[in-house]
Short mmCIF file of C-alpha atoms and ligand atoms in Angstrom, two decimals:
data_model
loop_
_atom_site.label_atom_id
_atom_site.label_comp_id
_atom_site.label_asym_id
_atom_site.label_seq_id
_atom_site.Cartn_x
_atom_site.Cartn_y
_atom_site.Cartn_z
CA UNK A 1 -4.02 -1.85 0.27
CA UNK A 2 -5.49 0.20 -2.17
CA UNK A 3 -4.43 0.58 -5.79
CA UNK A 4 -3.82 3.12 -8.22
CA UNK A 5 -5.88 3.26 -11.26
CA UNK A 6 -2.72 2.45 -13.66
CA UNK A 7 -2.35 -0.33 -10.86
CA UNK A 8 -6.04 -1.55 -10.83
CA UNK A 9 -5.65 -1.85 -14.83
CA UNK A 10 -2.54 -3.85 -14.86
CA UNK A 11 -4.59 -6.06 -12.00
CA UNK A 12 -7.68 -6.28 -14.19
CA UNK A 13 -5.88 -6.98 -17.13
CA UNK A 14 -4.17 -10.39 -15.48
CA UNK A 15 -7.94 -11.60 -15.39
CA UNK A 16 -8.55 -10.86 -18.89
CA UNK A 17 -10.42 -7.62 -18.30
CA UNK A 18 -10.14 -5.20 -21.46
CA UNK A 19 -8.29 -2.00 -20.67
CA UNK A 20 -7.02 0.77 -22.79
CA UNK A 21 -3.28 0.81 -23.64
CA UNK A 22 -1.18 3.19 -21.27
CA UNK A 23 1.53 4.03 -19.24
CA UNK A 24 2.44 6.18 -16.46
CA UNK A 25 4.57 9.27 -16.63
CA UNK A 26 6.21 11.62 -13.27
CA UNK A 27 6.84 14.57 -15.51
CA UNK A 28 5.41 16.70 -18.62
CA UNK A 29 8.18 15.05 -21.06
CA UNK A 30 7.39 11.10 -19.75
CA UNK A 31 3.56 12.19 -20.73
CA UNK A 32 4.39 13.19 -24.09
CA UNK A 33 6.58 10.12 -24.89
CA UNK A 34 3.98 8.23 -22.86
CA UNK A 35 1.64 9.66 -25.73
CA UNK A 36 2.90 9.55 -28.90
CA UNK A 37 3.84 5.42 -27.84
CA UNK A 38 0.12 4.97 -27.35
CA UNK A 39 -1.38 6.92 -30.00
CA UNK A 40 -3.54 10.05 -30.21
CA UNK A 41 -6.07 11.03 -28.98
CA UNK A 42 -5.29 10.25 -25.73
CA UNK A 43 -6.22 10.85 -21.94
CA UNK A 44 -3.98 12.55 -19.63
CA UNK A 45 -5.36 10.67 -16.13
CA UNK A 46 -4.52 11.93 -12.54
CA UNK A 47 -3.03 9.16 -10.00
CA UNK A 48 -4.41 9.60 -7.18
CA UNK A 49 -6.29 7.24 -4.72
CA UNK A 50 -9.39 9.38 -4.32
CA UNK A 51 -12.81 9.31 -6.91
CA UNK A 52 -13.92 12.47 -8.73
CA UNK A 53 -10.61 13.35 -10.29
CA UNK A 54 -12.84 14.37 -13.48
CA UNK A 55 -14.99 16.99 -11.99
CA UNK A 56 -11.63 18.17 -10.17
CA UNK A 57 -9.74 18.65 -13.51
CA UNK A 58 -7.60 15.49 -13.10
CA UNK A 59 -8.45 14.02 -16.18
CA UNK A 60 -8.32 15.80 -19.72
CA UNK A 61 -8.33 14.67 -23.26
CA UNK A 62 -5.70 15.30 -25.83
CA UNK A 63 -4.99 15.24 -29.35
CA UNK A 64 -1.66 16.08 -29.83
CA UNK A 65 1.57 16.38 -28.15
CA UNK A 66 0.99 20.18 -27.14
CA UNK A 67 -2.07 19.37 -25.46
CA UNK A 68 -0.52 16.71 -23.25
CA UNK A 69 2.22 19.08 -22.82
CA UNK A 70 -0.44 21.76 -21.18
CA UNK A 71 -2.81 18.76 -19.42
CA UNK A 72 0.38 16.84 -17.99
CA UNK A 73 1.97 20.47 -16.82
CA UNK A 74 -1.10 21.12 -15.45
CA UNK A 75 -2.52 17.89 -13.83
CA UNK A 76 0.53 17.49 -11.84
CA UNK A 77 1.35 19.06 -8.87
CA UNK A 78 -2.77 19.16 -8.56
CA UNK A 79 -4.36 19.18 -5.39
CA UNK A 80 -7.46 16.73 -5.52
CA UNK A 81 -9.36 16.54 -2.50
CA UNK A 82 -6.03 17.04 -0.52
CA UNK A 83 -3.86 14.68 -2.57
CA UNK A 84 -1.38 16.11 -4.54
CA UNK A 85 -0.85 14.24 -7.97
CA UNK A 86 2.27 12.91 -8.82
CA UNK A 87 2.04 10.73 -11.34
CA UNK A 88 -0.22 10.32 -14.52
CA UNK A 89 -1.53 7.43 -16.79
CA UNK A 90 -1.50 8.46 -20.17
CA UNK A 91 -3.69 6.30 -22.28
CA UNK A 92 -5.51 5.91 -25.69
CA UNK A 93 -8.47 7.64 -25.81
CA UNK A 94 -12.03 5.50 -26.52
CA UNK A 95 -15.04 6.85 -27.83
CA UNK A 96 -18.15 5.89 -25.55
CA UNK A 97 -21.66 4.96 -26.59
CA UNK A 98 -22.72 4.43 -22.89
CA UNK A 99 -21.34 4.67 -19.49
CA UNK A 100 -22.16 1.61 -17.07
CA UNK A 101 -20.99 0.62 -13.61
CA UNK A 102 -19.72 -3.08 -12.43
CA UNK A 103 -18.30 -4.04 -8.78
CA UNK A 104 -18.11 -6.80 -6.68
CA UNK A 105 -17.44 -6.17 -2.66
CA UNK A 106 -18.29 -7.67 0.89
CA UNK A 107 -21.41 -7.39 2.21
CA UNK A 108 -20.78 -8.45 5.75
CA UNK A 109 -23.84 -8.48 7.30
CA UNK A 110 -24.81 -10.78 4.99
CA UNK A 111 -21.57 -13.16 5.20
CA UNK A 112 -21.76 -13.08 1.52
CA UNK A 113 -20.76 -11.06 -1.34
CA UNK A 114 -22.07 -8.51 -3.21
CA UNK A 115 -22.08 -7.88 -6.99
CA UNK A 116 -23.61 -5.04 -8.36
CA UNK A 117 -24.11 -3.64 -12.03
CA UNK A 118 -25.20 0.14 -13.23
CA UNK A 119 -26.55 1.23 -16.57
CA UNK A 120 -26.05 4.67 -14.90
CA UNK A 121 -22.37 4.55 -14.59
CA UNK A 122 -19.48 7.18 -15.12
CA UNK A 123 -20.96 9.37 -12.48
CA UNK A 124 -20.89 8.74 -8.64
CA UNK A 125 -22.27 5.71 -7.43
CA UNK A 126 -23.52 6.53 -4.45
CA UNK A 127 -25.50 9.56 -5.95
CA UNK A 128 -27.09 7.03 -8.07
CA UNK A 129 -27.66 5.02 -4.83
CA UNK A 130 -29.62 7.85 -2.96
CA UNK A 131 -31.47 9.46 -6.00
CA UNK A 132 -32.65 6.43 -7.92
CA UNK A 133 -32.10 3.13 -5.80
CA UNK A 134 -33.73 0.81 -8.35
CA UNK A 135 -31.23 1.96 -11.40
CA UNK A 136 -28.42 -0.22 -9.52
CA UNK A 137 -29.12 -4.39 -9.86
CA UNK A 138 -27.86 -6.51 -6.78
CA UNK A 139 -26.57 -10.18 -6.36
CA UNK A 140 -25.93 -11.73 -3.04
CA UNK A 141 -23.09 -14.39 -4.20
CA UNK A 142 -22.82 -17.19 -1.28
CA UNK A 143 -18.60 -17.40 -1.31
CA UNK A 144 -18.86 -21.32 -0.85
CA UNK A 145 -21.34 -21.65 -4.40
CA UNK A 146 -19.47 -18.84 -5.83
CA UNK A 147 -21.09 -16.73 -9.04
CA UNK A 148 -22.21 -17.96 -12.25
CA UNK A 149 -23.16 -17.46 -15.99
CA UNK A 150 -26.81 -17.34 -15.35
CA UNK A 151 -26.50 -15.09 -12.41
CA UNK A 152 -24.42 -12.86 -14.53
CA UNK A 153 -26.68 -12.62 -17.36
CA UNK A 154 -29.65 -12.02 -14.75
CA UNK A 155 -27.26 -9.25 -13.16
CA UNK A 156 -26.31 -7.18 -16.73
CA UNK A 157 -30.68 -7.91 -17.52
CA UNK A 158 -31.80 -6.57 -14.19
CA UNK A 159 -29.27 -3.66 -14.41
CA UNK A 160 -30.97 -2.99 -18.03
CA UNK A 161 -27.97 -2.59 -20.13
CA UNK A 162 -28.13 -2.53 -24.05
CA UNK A 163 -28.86 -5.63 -25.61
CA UNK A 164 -25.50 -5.41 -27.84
CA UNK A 165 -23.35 -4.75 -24.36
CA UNK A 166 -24.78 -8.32 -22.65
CA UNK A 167 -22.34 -10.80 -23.83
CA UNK A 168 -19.10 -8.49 -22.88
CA UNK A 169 -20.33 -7.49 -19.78
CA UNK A 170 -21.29 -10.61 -18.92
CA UNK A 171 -17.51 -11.82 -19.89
CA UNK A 172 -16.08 -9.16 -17.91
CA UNK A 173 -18.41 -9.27 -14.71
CA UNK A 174 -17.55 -13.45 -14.59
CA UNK A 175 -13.20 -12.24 -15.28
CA UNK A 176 -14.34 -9.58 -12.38
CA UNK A 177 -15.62 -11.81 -10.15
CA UNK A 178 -12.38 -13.93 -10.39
CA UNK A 179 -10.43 -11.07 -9.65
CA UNK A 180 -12.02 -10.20 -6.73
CA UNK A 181 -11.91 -13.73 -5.23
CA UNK A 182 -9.24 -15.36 -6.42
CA UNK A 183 -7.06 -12.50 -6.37
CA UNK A 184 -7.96 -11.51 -2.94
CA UNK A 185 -9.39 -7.96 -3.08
CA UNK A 186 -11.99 -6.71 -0.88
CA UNK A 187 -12.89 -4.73 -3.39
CA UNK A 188 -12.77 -3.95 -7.80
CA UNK A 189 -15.25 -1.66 -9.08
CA UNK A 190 -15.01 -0.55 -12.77
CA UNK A 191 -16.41 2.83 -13.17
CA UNK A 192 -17.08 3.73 -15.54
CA UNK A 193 -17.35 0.34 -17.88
CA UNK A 194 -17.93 1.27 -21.00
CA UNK A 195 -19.44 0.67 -24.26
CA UNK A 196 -17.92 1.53 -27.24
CA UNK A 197 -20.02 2.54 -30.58
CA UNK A 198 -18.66 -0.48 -32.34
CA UNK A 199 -19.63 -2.61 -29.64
CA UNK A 200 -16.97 -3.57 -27.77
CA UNK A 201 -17.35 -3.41 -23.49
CA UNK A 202 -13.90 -2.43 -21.83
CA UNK A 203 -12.82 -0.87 -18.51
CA UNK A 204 -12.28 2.89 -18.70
CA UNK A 205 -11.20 3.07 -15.16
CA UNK A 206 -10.57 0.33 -11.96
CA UNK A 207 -10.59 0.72 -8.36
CA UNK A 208 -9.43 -1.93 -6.20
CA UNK A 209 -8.92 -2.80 -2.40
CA UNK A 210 -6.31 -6.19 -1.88
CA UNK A 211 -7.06 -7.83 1.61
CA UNK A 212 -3.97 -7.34 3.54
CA UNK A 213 -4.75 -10.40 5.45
CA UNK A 214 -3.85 -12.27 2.22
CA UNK A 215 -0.40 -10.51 1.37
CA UNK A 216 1.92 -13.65 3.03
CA UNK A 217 0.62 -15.34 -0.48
CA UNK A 218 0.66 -12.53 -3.06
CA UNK A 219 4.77 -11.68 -3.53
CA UNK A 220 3.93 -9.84 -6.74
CA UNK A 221 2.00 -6.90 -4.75
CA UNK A 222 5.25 -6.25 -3.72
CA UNK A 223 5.26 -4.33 -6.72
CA UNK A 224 2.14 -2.20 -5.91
CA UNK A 225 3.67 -1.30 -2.69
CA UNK A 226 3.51 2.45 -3.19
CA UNK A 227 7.35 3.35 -2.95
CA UNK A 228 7.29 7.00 -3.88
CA UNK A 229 5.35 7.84 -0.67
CA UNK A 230 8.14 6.20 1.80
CA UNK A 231 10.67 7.70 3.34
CA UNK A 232 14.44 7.17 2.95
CA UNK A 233 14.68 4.90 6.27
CA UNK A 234 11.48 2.81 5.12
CA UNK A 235 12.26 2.09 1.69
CA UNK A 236 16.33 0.76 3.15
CA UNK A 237 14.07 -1.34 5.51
CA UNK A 238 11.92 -2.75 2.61
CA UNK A 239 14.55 -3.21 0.84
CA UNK A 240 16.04 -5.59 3.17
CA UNK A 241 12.49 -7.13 4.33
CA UNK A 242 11.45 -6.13 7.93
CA UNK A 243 9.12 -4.64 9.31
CA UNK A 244 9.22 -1.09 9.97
CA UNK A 245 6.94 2.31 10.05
CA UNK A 246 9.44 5.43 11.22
CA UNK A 247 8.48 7.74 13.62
CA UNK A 248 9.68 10.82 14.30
CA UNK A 249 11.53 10.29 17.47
CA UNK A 250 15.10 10.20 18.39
CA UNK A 251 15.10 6.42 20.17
CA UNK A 252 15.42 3.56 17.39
CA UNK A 253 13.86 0.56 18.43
CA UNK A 254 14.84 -2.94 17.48
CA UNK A 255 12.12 -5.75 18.87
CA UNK A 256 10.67 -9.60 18.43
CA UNK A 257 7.30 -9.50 17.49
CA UNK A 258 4.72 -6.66 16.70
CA UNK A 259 3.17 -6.36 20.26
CA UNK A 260 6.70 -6.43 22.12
CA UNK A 261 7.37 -3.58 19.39
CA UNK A 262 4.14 -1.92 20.08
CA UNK A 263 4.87 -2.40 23.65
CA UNK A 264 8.45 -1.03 23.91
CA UNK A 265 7.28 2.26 21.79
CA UNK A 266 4.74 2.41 24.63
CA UNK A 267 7.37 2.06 27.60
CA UNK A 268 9.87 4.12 25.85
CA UNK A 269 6.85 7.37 25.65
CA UNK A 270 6.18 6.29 28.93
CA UNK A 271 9.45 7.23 30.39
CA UNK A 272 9.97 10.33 28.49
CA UNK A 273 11.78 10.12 25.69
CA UNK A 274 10.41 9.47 22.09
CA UNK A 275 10.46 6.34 19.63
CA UNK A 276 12.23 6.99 16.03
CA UNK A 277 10.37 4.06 14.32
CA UNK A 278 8.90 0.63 15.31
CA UNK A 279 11.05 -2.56 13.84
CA UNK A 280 9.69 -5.85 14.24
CA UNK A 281 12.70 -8.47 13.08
CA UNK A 282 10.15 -11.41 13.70
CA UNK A 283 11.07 -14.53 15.00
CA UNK A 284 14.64 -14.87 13.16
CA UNK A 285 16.76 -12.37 15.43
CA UNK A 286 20.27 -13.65 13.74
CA UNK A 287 23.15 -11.87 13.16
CA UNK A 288 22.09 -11.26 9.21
CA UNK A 289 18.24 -9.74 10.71
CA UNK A 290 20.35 -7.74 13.30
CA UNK A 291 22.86 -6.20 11.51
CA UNK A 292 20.03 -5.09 8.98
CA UNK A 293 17.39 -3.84 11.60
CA UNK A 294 20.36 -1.88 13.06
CA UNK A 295 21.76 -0.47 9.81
CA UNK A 296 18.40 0.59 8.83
CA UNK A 297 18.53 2.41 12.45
CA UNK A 298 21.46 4.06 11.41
CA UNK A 299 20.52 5.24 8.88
CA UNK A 300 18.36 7.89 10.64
CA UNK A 301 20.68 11.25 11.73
CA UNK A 302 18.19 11.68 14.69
CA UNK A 303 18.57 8.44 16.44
CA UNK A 304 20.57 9.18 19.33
CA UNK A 305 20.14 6.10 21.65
CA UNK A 306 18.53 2.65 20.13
CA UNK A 307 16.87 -0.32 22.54
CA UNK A 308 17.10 -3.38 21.43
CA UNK A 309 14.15 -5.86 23.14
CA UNK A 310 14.34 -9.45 22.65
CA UNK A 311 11.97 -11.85 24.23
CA UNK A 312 13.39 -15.54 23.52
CA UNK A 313 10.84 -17.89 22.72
CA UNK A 314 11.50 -20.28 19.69
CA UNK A 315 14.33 -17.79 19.43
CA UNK A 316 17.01 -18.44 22.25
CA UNK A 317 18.72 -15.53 23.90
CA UNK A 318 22.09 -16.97 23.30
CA UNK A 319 21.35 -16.72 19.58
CA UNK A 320 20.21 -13.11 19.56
CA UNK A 321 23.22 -12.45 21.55
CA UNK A 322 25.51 -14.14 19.14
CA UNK A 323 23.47 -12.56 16.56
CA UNK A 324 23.79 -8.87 18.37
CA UNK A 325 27.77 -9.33 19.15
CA UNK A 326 28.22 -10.26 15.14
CA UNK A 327 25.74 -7.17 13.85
CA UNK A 328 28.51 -5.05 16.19
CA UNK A 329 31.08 -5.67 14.21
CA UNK A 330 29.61 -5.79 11.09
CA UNK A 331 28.27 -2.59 10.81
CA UNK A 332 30.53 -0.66 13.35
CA UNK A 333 27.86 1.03 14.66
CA UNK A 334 28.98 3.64 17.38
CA UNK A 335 24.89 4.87 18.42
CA UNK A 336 24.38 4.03 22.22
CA UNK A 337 22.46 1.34 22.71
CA UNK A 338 20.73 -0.90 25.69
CA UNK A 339 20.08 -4.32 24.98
CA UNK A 340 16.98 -5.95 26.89
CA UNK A 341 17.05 -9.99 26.74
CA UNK A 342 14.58 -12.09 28.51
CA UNK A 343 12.81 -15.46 27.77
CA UNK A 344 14.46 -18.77 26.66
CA UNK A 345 18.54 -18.72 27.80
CA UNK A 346 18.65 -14.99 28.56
CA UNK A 347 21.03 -15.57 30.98
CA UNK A 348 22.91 -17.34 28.47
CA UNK A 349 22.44 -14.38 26.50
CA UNK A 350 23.29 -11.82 28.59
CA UNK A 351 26.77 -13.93 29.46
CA UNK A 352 27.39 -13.17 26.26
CA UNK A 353 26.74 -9.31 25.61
CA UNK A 354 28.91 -9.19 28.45
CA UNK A 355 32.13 -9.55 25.99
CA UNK A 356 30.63 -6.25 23.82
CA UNK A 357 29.52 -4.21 26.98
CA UNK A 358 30.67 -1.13 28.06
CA UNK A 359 29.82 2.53 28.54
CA UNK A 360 27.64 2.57 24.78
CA UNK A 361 26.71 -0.69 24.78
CA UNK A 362 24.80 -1.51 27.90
CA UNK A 363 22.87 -4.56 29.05
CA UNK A 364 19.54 -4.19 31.19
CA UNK A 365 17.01 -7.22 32.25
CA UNK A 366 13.87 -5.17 32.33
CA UNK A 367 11.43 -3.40 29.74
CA UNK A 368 11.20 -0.36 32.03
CA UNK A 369 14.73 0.41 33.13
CA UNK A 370 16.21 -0.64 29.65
CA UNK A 371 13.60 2.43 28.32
CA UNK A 372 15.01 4.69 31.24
CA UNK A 373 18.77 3.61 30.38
CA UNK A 374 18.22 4.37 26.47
CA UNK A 375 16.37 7.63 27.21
CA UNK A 376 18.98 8.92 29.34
CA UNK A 377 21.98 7.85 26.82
CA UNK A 378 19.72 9.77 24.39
CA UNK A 379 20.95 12.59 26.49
CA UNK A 380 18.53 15.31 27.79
CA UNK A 381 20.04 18.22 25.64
CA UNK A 382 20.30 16.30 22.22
CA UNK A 383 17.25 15.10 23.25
CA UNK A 384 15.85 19.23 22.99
CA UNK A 385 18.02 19.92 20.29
CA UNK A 386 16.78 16.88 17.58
CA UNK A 387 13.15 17.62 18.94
CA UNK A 388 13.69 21.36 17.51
CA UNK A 389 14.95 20.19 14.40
CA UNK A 390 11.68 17.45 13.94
CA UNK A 391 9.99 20.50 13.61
CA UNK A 392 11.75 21.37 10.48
CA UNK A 393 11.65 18.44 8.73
P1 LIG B 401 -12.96 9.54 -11.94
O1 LIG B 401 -13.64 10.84 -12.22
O2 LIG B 401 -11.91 9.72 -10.91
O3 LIG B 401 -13.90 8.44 -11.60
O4 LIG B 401 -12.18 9.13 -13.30
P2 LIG B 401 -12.65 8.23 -14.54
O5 LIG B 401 -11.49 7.47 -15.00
O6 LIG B 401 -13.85 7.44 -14.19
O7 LIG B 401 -13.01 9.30 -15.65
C1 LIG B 401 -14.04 10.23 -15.46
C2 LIG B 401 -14.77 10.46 -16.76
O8 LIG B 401 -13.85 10.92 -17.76
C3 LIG B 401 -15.38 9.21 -17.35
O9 LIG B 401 -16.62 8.91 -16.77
C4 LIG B 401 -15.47 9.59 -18.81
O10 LIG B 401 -16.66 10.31 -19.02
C5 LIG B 401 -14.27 10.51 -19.02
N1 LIG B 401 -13.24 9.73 -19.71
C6 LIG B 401 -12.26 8.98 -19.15
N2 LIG B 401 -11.54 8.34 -20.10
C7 LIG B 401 -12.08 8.70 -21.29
C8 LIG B 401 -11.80 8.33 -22.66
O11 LIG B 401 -10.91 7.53 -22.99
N3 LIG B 401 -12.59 8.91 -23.61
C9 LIG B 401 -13.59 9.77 -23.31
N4 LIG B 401 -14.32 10.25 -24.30
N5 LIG B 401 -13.89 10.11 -22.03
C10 LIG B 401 -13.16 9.58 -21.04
MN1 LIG B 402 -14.34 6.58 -12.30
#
């Protein structure tokens, strides 16, 4: 997952990294109030996840309220490198003596990590890479030693920064390299890393990458998750806690496990018709996961038929169907929909639909002809109709 600058500061500053004071703002009056909190001058900052918002315009000093209100009215609605911004992080301008560069990221090939420090910072990295290789100072960290004061110091001395910048930068780069390792990024590069005429290092922007792989033991991402860019159906299904991407289909899918999922999208293009989202409930299909994963469903006017596809494992069939028949009545849900069960006491299971059944609420044992049954209650005509209407939306 990658973060927003605003997001990458409040990240940095857990680990004791200096930032400026901010905050964001969605409109031209938010800026303004934004502004006149922090103090003038300030900088009106572009949010978007893409580098070279400067050169594009995205980020503009001001020193009073009309000039945020003419930087803010401009910089939003901005297209930078085909994102279009829609947020800003006002924040108290610094002055800057000199511009560095600081990052720590993977270096694969090398099964370590990387550190690397800039006294040519503020502009793009990689230009600095191809035109003058030597200007950027390297570290190979080995993960199991981990990085040190003395490699630091060698790092911000190779790199040639000012003599008066050492001792921050060396502070920050050691708070850096925490941040990167024990808070699980993949990447956090500080570009550019300034130093101030008084003397003071601090992070004038942040860019960082968390490893997904580690988001099971990070519940306060949760609130990096970037909400404004879901849609209605995804941000219900967040809301609730499963697992679900829409599509733009018409057939709602309800199943145990990502590959089943993955699988029963699969089955369901294979047979014609066309998945509305992918919904993994996990291994707890209870009534309570059920009647969620099927509200969520229902939420989306397209959905015309939904298959539900349950392979009992640790999960037993009769469950689910317990689980199923209880969601029914719950949330009154009057969608066609097939229900496939297979795997631990799906006959069990299946026993029990039987009470629910009937010409909406259908019961099939296999993958394939529970696709076929929920493509056909889709209904070929609907089926042309909501397919016009995905081209509108
Ligand atoms: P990027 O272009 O997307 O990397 O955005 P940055 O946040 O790195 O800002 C780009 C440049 O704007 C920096 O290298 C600075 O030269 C300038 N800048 C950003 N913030 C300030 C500030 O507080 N004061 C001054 N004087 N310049 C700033
Ligand atoms: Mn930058």
């Amino acid at each position: 997952m990658d973060l927003y600058e605003y997001q990458g500061k409040q990240y940095f500053a857990r680990f004791g990294i200096p930032v400026s004071v901010g905050g964001v703002a969605d409109t031209v009056d938010e800026a303004v109030a934004q502004a006149n909190k922090v103090g003038y001058p300030v900088v009106v900052k572009a949010q978007v996840q893409v580098g070279g918002r400067g050169k594009a315009g995205g980020i503009k000093l001001a020193t009073d309220a009309d000039e945020v209100r003419t930087h803010a009215g401009n910089i939003l609605g901005l297209d930078i490198k085909g994102h279009v911004v829609r947020r800003l992080w006002v924040e108290h301008a610094s002055d800057i003596a000199k511009e560095y560069y600081a990052s720590f990221t993977l270096d694969r090939g090398a099964k370590a990590y990387l550190g690397m420090v800039s006294a040519q910072g503020g502009v793009d990295i990689e230009e600095v890479a191809a035109s003058d290789p030597d200007a950027i100072a390297r570290v190979s960290i080995d993960p199991s030693v981990g990085f040190t004061e003395v490699q630091a110091r060698q790092l911000v001395e190779d790199a040639g920064l000012d003599a008066e910048a050492l001792d921050g930068a060396i502070g920050i780069l050691l708070n850096l390299y925490r941040a990167y390792v024990e808070g699980d990024a993949d990447l956090v590069e500080i570009n550019p890393l300034i130093l101030t005429p008084d003397g003071r290092v601090h992070a004038l922007d942040a860019k960082v990458t968390l490893d997904d792989n580690a988001a099971y033991r990070h519940p306060e991402w949760d609130d990096f998750r970037d909400i404004d860019e879901l849609d209605e159906r995804e941000r219900l299904a967040r809301s609730k806690g499963l697992q679900y991407v829409g599509l733009d289909g018409y057939v709602g899918i309800i199943a145990n496990g990502a590959g089943l999922a993955m699988s029963t999208c699969d089955v369901v293009n294979q047979v014609g018709g066309s998945p509305a989202n992918f919904l993994d409930i996990g291994g707890g299909a209870n009534a309570e996961v059920m009647a969620n994963a099927l509200e969520v469903i229902h939420s989306d006017p397209l959905v015309r038929a939904i298959m539900i596809n349950i392979f009992g494992g640790i999960t037993r069939g009769d469950e689910v169907a317990r689980g199923i028949v209880d969601a029914l009545g719950r949330t009154g849900i009057t969608t066609p929909m097939v229900i496939r069960l297979d795997g631990t006491n799906a006959a069990e299971g299946r026993e029990i639909l039987r009470g629910v059944e009937s010409d909406r609420v259908i019961s099939n044992p296999t993958m394939l002809g529970a696709a076929r049954t929920a493509v056909e209650l889709a209904g070929a005509a609907e089926l042309r109709g909501s397919e016009q209407s995905r081209g509108a939306r």
